[in-house]
Amino acid sequence: MIDTSTRSGMNDATSRWTSQELATWRALMETTGDLRRILGAQLAEECGVSAADYQVLLALSEAEGHRLRSSELAASMDWERSRLSHQLARMDKRGLVAREACATDKRGAEVVLTAEGLTQFRACTMPHLRAVRKHFADALTPAQFAALADILGSLRRHLRPEDDTP
Amino acid sequence: MIDTSTRSGMNDATSRWTSQELATWRALMETTGDLRRILGAQLAEECGVSAADYQVLLALSEAEGHRLRSSELAASMDWERSRLSHQLARMDKRGLVAREACATDKRGAEVVLTAEGLTQFRACTMPHLRAVRKHFADALTPAQFAALADILGSLRRHLRPEDDTP
DNA sequence: AAAGATTGATTCTTCAATCTTG
DNA sequence: CAAGATTGAAGAATCAATCTTT
């Protein structure tokens, strides 16, 4: 049923798939999971926003006029539409964003960062970057950083071959 | 408002903290997020279990007698107790695990893998490993694997200095 | 009181169904 | 009908009680 000897032609290369590499896979999931939790908790405690909130605030703050079509916002974060809708509903209720009808396309919605949302985001930025530096960047040497960037590039090209970004 | 030139005193060390490293951080979160989603979707579609289900089944399948104290199971996966309780309640309802009173400590609960749970787990294993190989391992060279293991070791020691595992 | 475990409330994510406009 | 977006229900994660046993 499952013939591990004829995977994809290259057999010298496939013999690399060892328990050590499985351990590396598990370590990757575990360590990045830890980082997610730690940084998420830091944002929640110090800034009162979730990681998802921060991601939305970041994307809007980088947009022209602090405003984006809902679909563009979703695409820029690679989120599903419904997830974004729910998220925006919660952020709207808290006054961090506002939703307006789109002028050119009456189906569409535009999402705008409110003044309060911008203030919140600005208050988050430095504490968050400090936490990323403390828990992530401070652990690695410049050489490790370079190696990691290279590895992530390989993974990304493997996962999304169509993406043109280098 | 935000003065990036006077961060926290140490300027030789912090000068490494560049936008390139921020990009690496973002790429790490994005790419590992993608991997999580892809592998989670694969488990759900091909095997009918969530990533969390799989993690519990894996831990129990590796335990002596396919049985663990609830607290030990939580510790081995580094989960919070309440999260595990909810998870086990759902898996119990589906017949994948059973919970029994602990003989030696009447407060405790023992979690046992059922025959159905074991069957489910065994049916998951090969498809899951194949997917990990396809989406993750096949993307990296042996040198990249070695570098990644090294990087994850550094991160892990940085995040959990108390852990004795090398 | 502290440890082991569960429960309920809240928030977040996903899926399917819906509604409106193009 | 297809595209843009929202909604409701169900599953999953987190936090603060709660309950029992040590």
CSV table of C-alpha atoms (C1' of nucleotides) in Angstrom, one decimal:
chain,number,residue,atom,x,y,z
A,1,MET,CA,0.0,0.0,0.0
A,2,ILE,CA,2.6,2.5,1.0
A,3,ASP,CA,5.9,2.0,-0.7
A,4,THR,CA,8.4,4.2,1.0
A,5,SER,CA,11.2,3.1,-1.3
A,6,THR,CA,9.6,4.7,-4.4
A,7,ARG,CA,8.6,8.0,-3.2
A,8,SER,CA,9.7,10.5,-5.7
A,9,GLY,CA,12.5,9.1,-7.7
A,10,MET,CA,15.4,10.4,-5.6
A,11,ASN,CA,16.4,7.7,-3.3
A,12,ASP,CA,19.7,8.9,-2.0
A,13,ALA,CA,18.0,12.1,-0.9
A,14,THR,CA,15.0,10.4,0.7
A,15,SER,CA,17.1,8.3,3.0
A,16,ARG,CA,17.5,11.6,4.9
A,17,TRP,CA,14.0,11.3,6.4
A,18,THR,CA,15.1,9.9,9.7
A,19,SER,CA,13.8,10.1,13.3
A,20,GLN,CA,16.2,13.0,13.8
A,21,GLU,CA,14.3,15.0,11.2
A,22,LEU,CA,11.0,14.0,12.7
A,23,ALA,CA,12.4,15.4,15.9
A,24,THR,CA,13.3,18.6,14.2
A,25,TRP,CA,9.7,18.8,12.8
A,26,ARG,CA,8.3,18.3,16.3
A,27,ALA,CA,10.7,20.9,17.7
A,28,LEU,CA,9.7,23.4,15.1
A,29,MET,CA,6.0,23.0,15.9
A,30,GLU,CA,6.7,23.1,19.6
A,31,THR,CA,9.0,26.0,19.7
A,32,THR,CA,7.0,28.2,17.3
A,33,GLY,CA,3.9,27.3,19.3
A,34,ASP,CA,5.6,28.5,22.4
A,35,LEU,CA,6.6,31.7,20.7
A,36,ARG,CA,3.1,32.3,19.5
A,37,ARG,CA,1.7,31.8,23.0
A,38,ILE,CA,4.3,33.9,24.7
A,39,LEU,CA,4.0,36.8,22.3
A,40,GLY,CA,0.2,36.5,22.3
A,41,ALA,CA,0.1,36.6,26.0
A,42,GLN,CA,2.4,39.6,26.1
A,43,LEU,CA,0.2,41.5,23.7
A,44,ALA,CA,-2.9,40.6,25.7
A,45,GLU,CA,-1.4,41.6,29.1
A,46,GLU,CA,0.6,44.6,28.2
A,47,CYS,CA,-1.6,46.0,25.5
A,48,GLY,CA,-5.1,44.5,25.8
A,49,VAL,CA,-5.2,43.2,22.2
A,50,SER,CA,-5.0,39.7,20.8
A,51,ALA,CA,-2.4,38.6,18.2
A,52,ALA,CA,-5.2,38.7,15.6
A,53,ASP,CA,-6.2,42.2,16.7
A,54,TYR,CA,-2.5,43.3,16.3
A,55,GLN,CA,-2.2,41.8,12.9
A,56,VAL,CA,-5.3,43.7,11.7
A,57,LEU,CA,-4.2,46.9,13.3
A,58,LEU,CA,-0.7,46.5,11.7
A,59,ALA,CA,-2.1,45.9,8.2
A,60,LEU,CA,-4.4,48.8,8.4
A,61,SER,CA,-1.8,51.1,9.8
A,62,GLU,CA,0.4,50.3,6.8
A,63,ALA,CA,-2.3,51.0,4.3
A,64,GLU,CA,-2.9,54.3,2.5
A,65,GLY,CA,-5.3,56.4,4.5
A,66,HIS,CA,-5.4,53.7,7.1
A,67,ARG,CA,-8.2,52.2,5.0
A,68,LEU,CA,-8.6,49.0,3.0
A,69,ARG,CA,-11.2,47.0,1.1
A,70,SER,CA,-12.2,44.1,3.3
A,71,SER,CA,-11.1,41.6,0.6
A,72,GLU,CA,-7.7,43.2,0.3
A,73,LEU,CA,-7.2,43.2,4.0
A,74,ALA,CA,-8.1,39.5,4.0
A,75,ALA,CA,-5.8,38.8,1.1
A,76,SER,CA,-2.9,40.7,2.7
A,77,MET,CA,-3.1,38.6,5.8
A,78,ASP,CA,-4.1,35.4,4.0
A,79,TRP,CA,-7.2,35.0,6.1
A,80,GLU,CA,-10.6,33.6,5.2
A,81,ARG,CA,-13.3,36.1,4.6
A,82,SER,CA,-15.6,34.9,7.4
A,83,ARG,CA,-12.8,34.9,9.9
A,84,LEU,CA,-12.1,38.5,9.1
A,85,SER,CA,-15.7,39.4,9.2
A,86,HIS,CA,-16.0,38.0,12.7
A,87,GLN,CA,-12.8,39.6,13.8
A,88,LEU,CA,-13.8,43.0,12.4
A,89,ALA,CA,-17.2,42.7,14.1
A,90,ARG,CA,-15.5,42.3,17.4
A,91,MET,CA,-13.0,45.1,16.8
A,92,ASP,CA,-15.8,47.3,15.5
A,93,LYS,CA,-17.7,46.8,18.7
A,94,ARG,CA,-14.6,47.9,20.7
A,95,GLY,CA,-14.2,51.0,18.5
A,96,LEU,CA,-10.8,50.0,17.0
A,97,VAL,CA,-12.0,49.9,13.4
A,98,ALA,CA,-15.0,51.2,11.5
A,99,ARG,CA,-16.7,49.7,8.4
A,100,GLU,CA,-18.0,51.9,5.7
A,101,ALA,CA,-19.8,51.2,2.4
A,102,CYS,CA,-17.5,51.2,-0.6
A,103,ALA,CA,-18.1,54.1,-3.1
A,104,THR,CA,-17.1,52.3,-6.3
A,105,ASP,CA,-18.6,48.9,-5.6
A,106,LYS,CA,-21.8,48.7,-3.5
A,107,ARG,CA,-21.1,45.1,-2.6
A,108,GLY,CA,-17.9,46.0,-1.0
A,109,ALA,CA,-16.9,47.2,2.5
A,110,GLU,CA,-14.1,49.4,3.5
A,111,VAL,CA,-12.4,49.0,6.8
A,112,VAL,CA,-10.9,52.1,8.4
A,113,LEU,CA,-8.6,52.4,11.4
A,114,THR,CA,-10.3,54.7,14.0
A,115,ALA,CA,-8.3,57.2,15.9
A,116,GLU,CA,-8.7,55.0,18.9
A,117,GLY,CA,-7.5,52.0,16.9
A,118,LEU,CA,-4.4,53.9,15.8
A,119,THR,CA,-3.6,55.0,19.3
A,120,GLN,CA,-4.0,51.5,20.5
A,121,PHE,CA,-1.7,50.2,17.8
A,122,ARG,CA,1.0,52.8,18.5
A,123,ALA,CA,0.9,51.9,22.2
A,124,CYS,CA,1.4,48.2,21.2
A,125,THR,CA,4.2,48.6,18.8
A,126,MET,CA,7.2,49.2,21.0
A,127,PRO,CA,6.3,46.7,23.8
A,128,HIS,CA,5.6,44.1,21.1
A,129,LEU,CA,8.9,44.6,19.3
A,130,ARG,CA,10.7,44.6,22.6
A,131,ALA,CA,9.1,41.2,23.4
A,132,VAL,CA,10.0,39.8,20.0
A,133,ARG,CA,13.6,40.9,20.5
A,134,LYS,CA,13.7,39.5,24.0
A,135,HIS,CA,12.2,36.1,23.3
A,136,PHE,CA,13.3,35.5,19.7
A,137,ALA,CA,16.0,37.8,18.3
A,138,ASP,CA,18.2,37.7,21.4
A,139,ALA,CA,18.5,34.0,21.1
A,140,LEU,CA,20.1,33.9,17.7
A,141,THR,CA,23.5,34.9,16.3
A,142,PRO,CA,23.7,36.8,13.0
A,143,ALA,CA,24.7,33.5,11.3
A,144,GLN,CA,21.7,31.7,12.7
A,145,PHE,CA,19.5,34.6,11.5
A,146,ALA,CA,20.9,34.3,8.0
A,147,ALA,CA,20.4,30.5,8.0
A,148,LEU,CA,16.9,30.9,9.3
A,149,ALA,CA,16.0,33.4,6.6
A,150,ASP,CA,17.4,31.0,4.0
A,151,ILE,CA,15.4,28.0,5.4
A,152,LEU,CA,12.2,30.0,5.6
A,153,GLY,CA,12.7,31.1,2.0
A,154,SER,CA,13.0,27.4,0.9
A,155,LEU,CA,9.9,26.4,2.8
A,156,ARG,CA,7.9,29.3,1.5
A,157,ARG,CA,8.9,28.6,-2.1
A,158,HIS,CA,8.0,25.0,-1.5
A,159,LEU,CA,4.6,25.8,0.0
A,160,ARG,CA,3.7,28.6,-2.4
A,161,PRO,CA,5.5,28.1,-5.7
A,162,GLU,CA,3.3,30.7,-7.4
A,163,ASP,CA,4.3,33.6,-5.2
A,164,ASP,CA,6.7,36.0,-6.9
A,165,THR,CA,8.2,37.6,-3.8
A,166,PRO,CA,11.8,36.6,-3.4
B,1,MET,CA,6.8,59.6,19.0
B,2,ILE,CA,8.7,56.4,18.5
B,3,ASP,CA,12.4,56.9,18.7
B,4,THR,CA,14.0,53.8,17.4
B,5,SER,CA,17.5,55.1,18.1
B,6,THR,CA,17.3,55.0,21.9
B,7,ARG,CA,15.8,51.7,22.6
B,8,SER,CA,17.3,50.2,25.8
B,9,GLY,CA,20.8,51.1,26.4
B,10,MET,CA,22.7,48.3,24.7
B,11,ASN,CA,23.4,49.7,21.3
B,12,ASP,CA,26.0,47.3,19.9
B,13,ALA,CA,23.8,44.4,20.5
B,14,THR,CA,20.6,46.0,19.5
B,15,SER,CA,22.0,47.3,16.2
B,16,ARG,CA,21.5,43.7,15.0
B,17,TRP,CA,17.8,44.2,15.3
B,18,THR,CA,17.1,45.4,11.8
B,19,SER,CA,14.1,45.4,9.6
B,20,GLN,CA,15.6,42.3,7.9
B,21,GLU,CA,15.3,40.4,11.2
B,22,LEU,CA,11.8,41.7,11.7
B,23,ALA,CA,11.0,40.3,8.3
B,24,THR,CA,12.5,37.0,9.4
B,25,TRP,CA,10.3,37.0,12.4
B,26,ARG,CA,7.2,37.6,10.3
B,27,ALA,CA,8.3,34.9,7.8
B,28,LEU,CA,8.7,32.5,10.7
B,29,MET,CA,5.2,33.1,12.0
B,30,GLU,CA,3.7,33.1,8.6
B,31,THR,CA,5.4,30.0,7.3
B,32,THR,CA,4.9,27.9,10.4
B,33,GLY,CA,1.3,29.1,10.5
B,34,ASP,CA,0.9,27.8,6.9
B,35,LEU,CA,2.5,24.5,7.9
B,36,ARG,CA,0.1,24.1,10.8
B,37,ARG,CA,-2.9,24.8,8.7
B,38,ILE,CA,-1.8,22.5,5.9
B,39,LEU,CA,-1.0,19.6,8.2
B,40,GLY,CA,-4.1,20.2,10.3
B,41,ALA,CA,-6.3,20.2,7.2
B,42,GLN,CA,-4.6,17.0,6.0
B,43,LEU,CA,-5.3,15.2,9.2
B,44,ALA,CA,-8.9,16.4,9.3
B,45,GLU,CA,-9.6,15.5,5.7
B,46,GLU,CA,-7.7,12.2,5.4
B,47,CYS,CA,-8.1,10.9,8.9
B,48,GLY,CA,-11.0,12.7,10.5
B,49,VAL,CA,-9.0,14.0,13.5
B,50,SER,CA,-7.7,17.4,14.5
B,51,ALA,CA,-4.1,18.2,15.2
B,52,ALA,CA,-4.9,18.3,18.9
B,53,ASP,CA,-6.6,14.9,18.6
B,54,TYR,CA,-3.5,13.5,16.9
B,55,GLN,CA,-1.2,14.9,19.6
B,56,VAL,CA,-3.2,13.2,22.3
B,57,LEU,CA,-3.4,9.9,20.4
B,58,LEU,CA,0.4,10.0,19.8
B,59,ALA,CA,1.2,10.7,23.4
B,60,LEU,CA,-1.1,7.9,24.6
B,61,SER,CA,0.2,5.4,22.0
B,62,GLU,CA,3.7,6.0,23.2
B,63,ALA,CA,2.8,5.5,26.9
B,64,GLU,CA,3.1,2.2,28.7
B,65,GLY,CA,-0.2,0.3,28.5
B,66,HIS,CA,-1.6,3.1,26.4
B,67,ARG,CA,-2.5,4.8,29.6
B,68,LEU,CA,-1.4,7.9,31.5
B,69,ARG,CA,-2.4,10.0,34.4
B,70,SER,CA,-4.2,13.1,33.1
B,71,SER,CA,-1.6,15.4,34.7
B,72,GLU,CA,1.3,13.5,33.1
B,73,LEU,CA,-0.4,13.6,29.7
B,74,ALA,CA,-0.8,17.4,30.1
B,75,ALA,CA,2.8,17.8,31.2
B,76,SER,CA,4.1,15.7,28.3
B,77,MET,CA,2.3,17.9,25.8
B,78,ASP,CA,2.8,21.1,27.8
B,79,TRP,CA,-0.9,21.8,27.8
B,80,GLU,CA,-3.0,23.5,30.4
B,81,ARG,CA,-5.1,21.2,32.5
B,82,SER,CA,-8.4,22.7,31.5
B,83,ARG,CA,-7.6,22.5,27.8
B,84,LEU,CA,-6.8,18.8,28.2
B,85,SER,CA,-10.0,18.3,30.1
B,86,HIS,CA,-12.1,19.8,27.4
B,87,GLN,CA,-10.2,17.9,24.7
B,88,LEU,CA,-10.6,14.6,26.5
B,89,ALA,CA,-14.3,15.2,27.0
B,90,ARG,CA,-14.7,15.5,23.3
B,91,MET,CA,-12.5,12.5,22.5
B,92,ASP,CA,-14.3,10.5,25.1
B,93,LYS,CA,-17.6,11.3,23.6
B,94,ARG,CA,-16.3,10.0,20.2
B,95,GLY,CA,-14.9,6.8,21.8
B,96,LEU,CA,-11.2,7.5,21.2
B,97,VAL,CA,-10.2,7.6,24.8
B,98,ALA,CA,-11.7,6.5,28.1
B,99,ARG,CA,-11.3,8.0,31.5
B,100,GLU,CA,-11.0,5.8,34.6
B,101,ALA,CA,-10.6,6.5,38.3
B,102,CYS,CA,-7.0,6.3,39.5
B,103,ALA,CA,-6.4,3.4,42.0
B,104,THR,CA,-3.6,5.0,44.1
B,105,ASP,CA,-4.9,8.6,44.2
B,106,LYS,CA,-8.7,9.1,44.3
B,107,ARG,CA,-8.4,12.7,43.0
B,108,GLY,CA,-6.6,11.5,39.9
B,109,ALA,CA,-7.9,10.4,36.6
B,110,GLU,CA,-6.3,7.9,34.2
B,111,VAL,CA,-6.7,8.3,30.5
B,112,VAL,CA,-6.7,5.2,28.3
B,113,LEU,CA,-6.5,4.8,24.6
B,114,THR,CA,-9.5,2.7,23.4
B,115,ALA,CA,-9.2,0.0,20.8
B,116,GLU,CA,-11.0,2.4,18.4
B,117,GLY,CA,-8.6,5.2,19.3
B,118,LEU,CA,-5.6,3.0,18.6
B,119,THR,CA,-7.0,2.0,15.3
B,120,GLN,CA,-7.7,5.6,14.4
B,121,PHE,CA,-4.2,6.6,15.4
B,122,ARG,CA,-2.6,3.8,13.3
B,123,ALA,CA,-4.6,4.9,10.3
B,124,CYS,CA,-3.4,8.4,10.8
B,125,THR,CA,0.3,7.8,11.1
B,126,MET,CA,1.5,7.0,7.6
B,127,PRO,CA,-0.6,9.7,5.9
B,128,HIS,CA,0.5,12.2,8.4
B,129,LEU,CA,4.2,11.4,8.1
B,130,ARG,CA,3.9,11.4,4.3
B,131,ALA,CA,2.4,14.9,4.5
B,132,VAL,CA,5.1,16.2,6.8
B,133,ARG,CA,7.7,14.8,4.4
B,134,LYS,CA,5.9,16.3,1.4
B,135,HIS,CA,5.3,19.8,2.8
B,136,PHE,CA,8.2,20.2,5.1
B,137,ALA,CA,11.1,17.7,4.8
B,138,ASP,CA,11.2,17.7,1.0
B,139,ALA,CA,11.9,21.4,1.0
B,140,LEU,CA,15.1,21.3,2.9
B,141,THR,CA,18.7,20.1,2.2
B,142,PRO,CA,20.6,18.1,4.9
B,143,ALA,CA,22.6,21.3,5.7
B,144,GLN,CA,19.4,23.3,6.2
B,145,PHE,CA,18.1,20.5,8.4
B,146,ALA,CA,21.2,20.7,10.5
B,147,ALA,CA,21.0,24.5,10.7
B,148,LEU,CA,17.3,24.4,11.7
B,149,ALA,CA,17.9,21.9,14.4
B,150,ASP,CA,20.7,24.1,15.8
B,151,ILE,CA,18.5,27.2,15.6
B,152,LEU,CA,15.6,25.5,17.3
B,153,GLY,CA,18.0,24.3,20.0
B,154,SER,CA,19.1,27.9,20.7
B,155,LEU,CA,15.5,29.2,20.8
B,156,ARG,CA,14.4,26.4,23.1
B,157,ARG,CA,17.2,26.9,25.5
B,158,HIS,CA,16.5,30.6,25.5
B,159,LEU,CA,12.7,30.1,26.1
B,160,ARG,CA,13.1,27.3,28.7
B,161,PRO,CA,16.5,27.5,30.4
B,162,GLU,CA,15.4,25.1,33.1
B,163,ASP,CA,14.8,22.2,30.7
B,164,ASP,CA,17.5,19.6,31.0
B,165,THR,CA,17.0,18.0,27.6
B,166,PRO,CA,20.0,18.8,25.3
C,1,DA,C1',-4.6,24.9,52.4
C,2,DA,C1',-2.6,22.7,48.2
C,3,DA,C1',-3.0,19.3,44.3
C,4,DG,C1',-5.7,16.9,40.6
C,5,DA,C1',-9.2,17.6,37.7
C,6,DT,C1',-13.6,19.4,35.8
C,7,DT,C1',-16.9,23.0,34.5
C,8,DG,C1',-18.8,27.4,32.6
C,9,DA,C1',-18.2,31.7,30.3
C,10,DT,C1',-15.8,34.1,26.8
C,11,DT,C1',-13.3,34.5,22.7
C,12,DC,C1',-11.5,32.7,18.4
C,13,DT,C1',-11.7,29.7,14.1
C,14,DT,C1',-14.0,27.1,10.7
C,15,DC,C1',-17.9,25.6,7.9
C,16,DA,C1',-22.1,26.1,5.6
C,17,DA,C1',-25.8,29.0,4.5
C,18,DT,C1',-27.4,33.6,3.3
C,19,DC,C1',-27.9,38.1,1.3
C,20,DT,C1',-26.8,41.8,-1.9
C,21,DT,C1',-24.8,43.6,-6.0
C,22,DG,C1',-22.3,42.9,-10.5
D,1,DC,C1',-25.0,32.8,-11.8
D,2,DA,C1',-20.4,34.7,-9.7
D,3,DA,C1',-18.2,37.9,-6.4
D,4,DG,C1',-18.0,40.5,-1.9
D,5,DA,C1',-19.3,40.2,2.4
D,6,DT,C1',-22.0,38.8,6.6
D,7,DT,C1',-24.2,35.5,9.8
D,8,DG,C1',-25.2,31.4,12.7
D,9,DA,C1',-23.8,27.2,14.5
D,10,DA,C1',-20.2,24.0,16.1
D,11,DG,C1',-15.5,23.1,17.5
D,12,DA,C1',-11.4,24.6,19.9
D,13,DA,C1',-8.5,27.6,23.4
D,14,DT,C1',-8.2,30.4,27.6
D,15,DC,C1',-9.5,32.2,32.1
D,16,DA,C1',-11.7,32.1,36.3
D,17,DA,C1',-14.4,29.6,39.5
D,18,DT,C1',-15.6,25.0,41.5
D,19,DC,C1',-15.3,20.4,43.6
D,20,DT,C1',-13.0,16.6,45.7
D,21,DT,C1',-9.1,14.4,47.9
D,22,DT,C1',-4.7,14.8,50.2
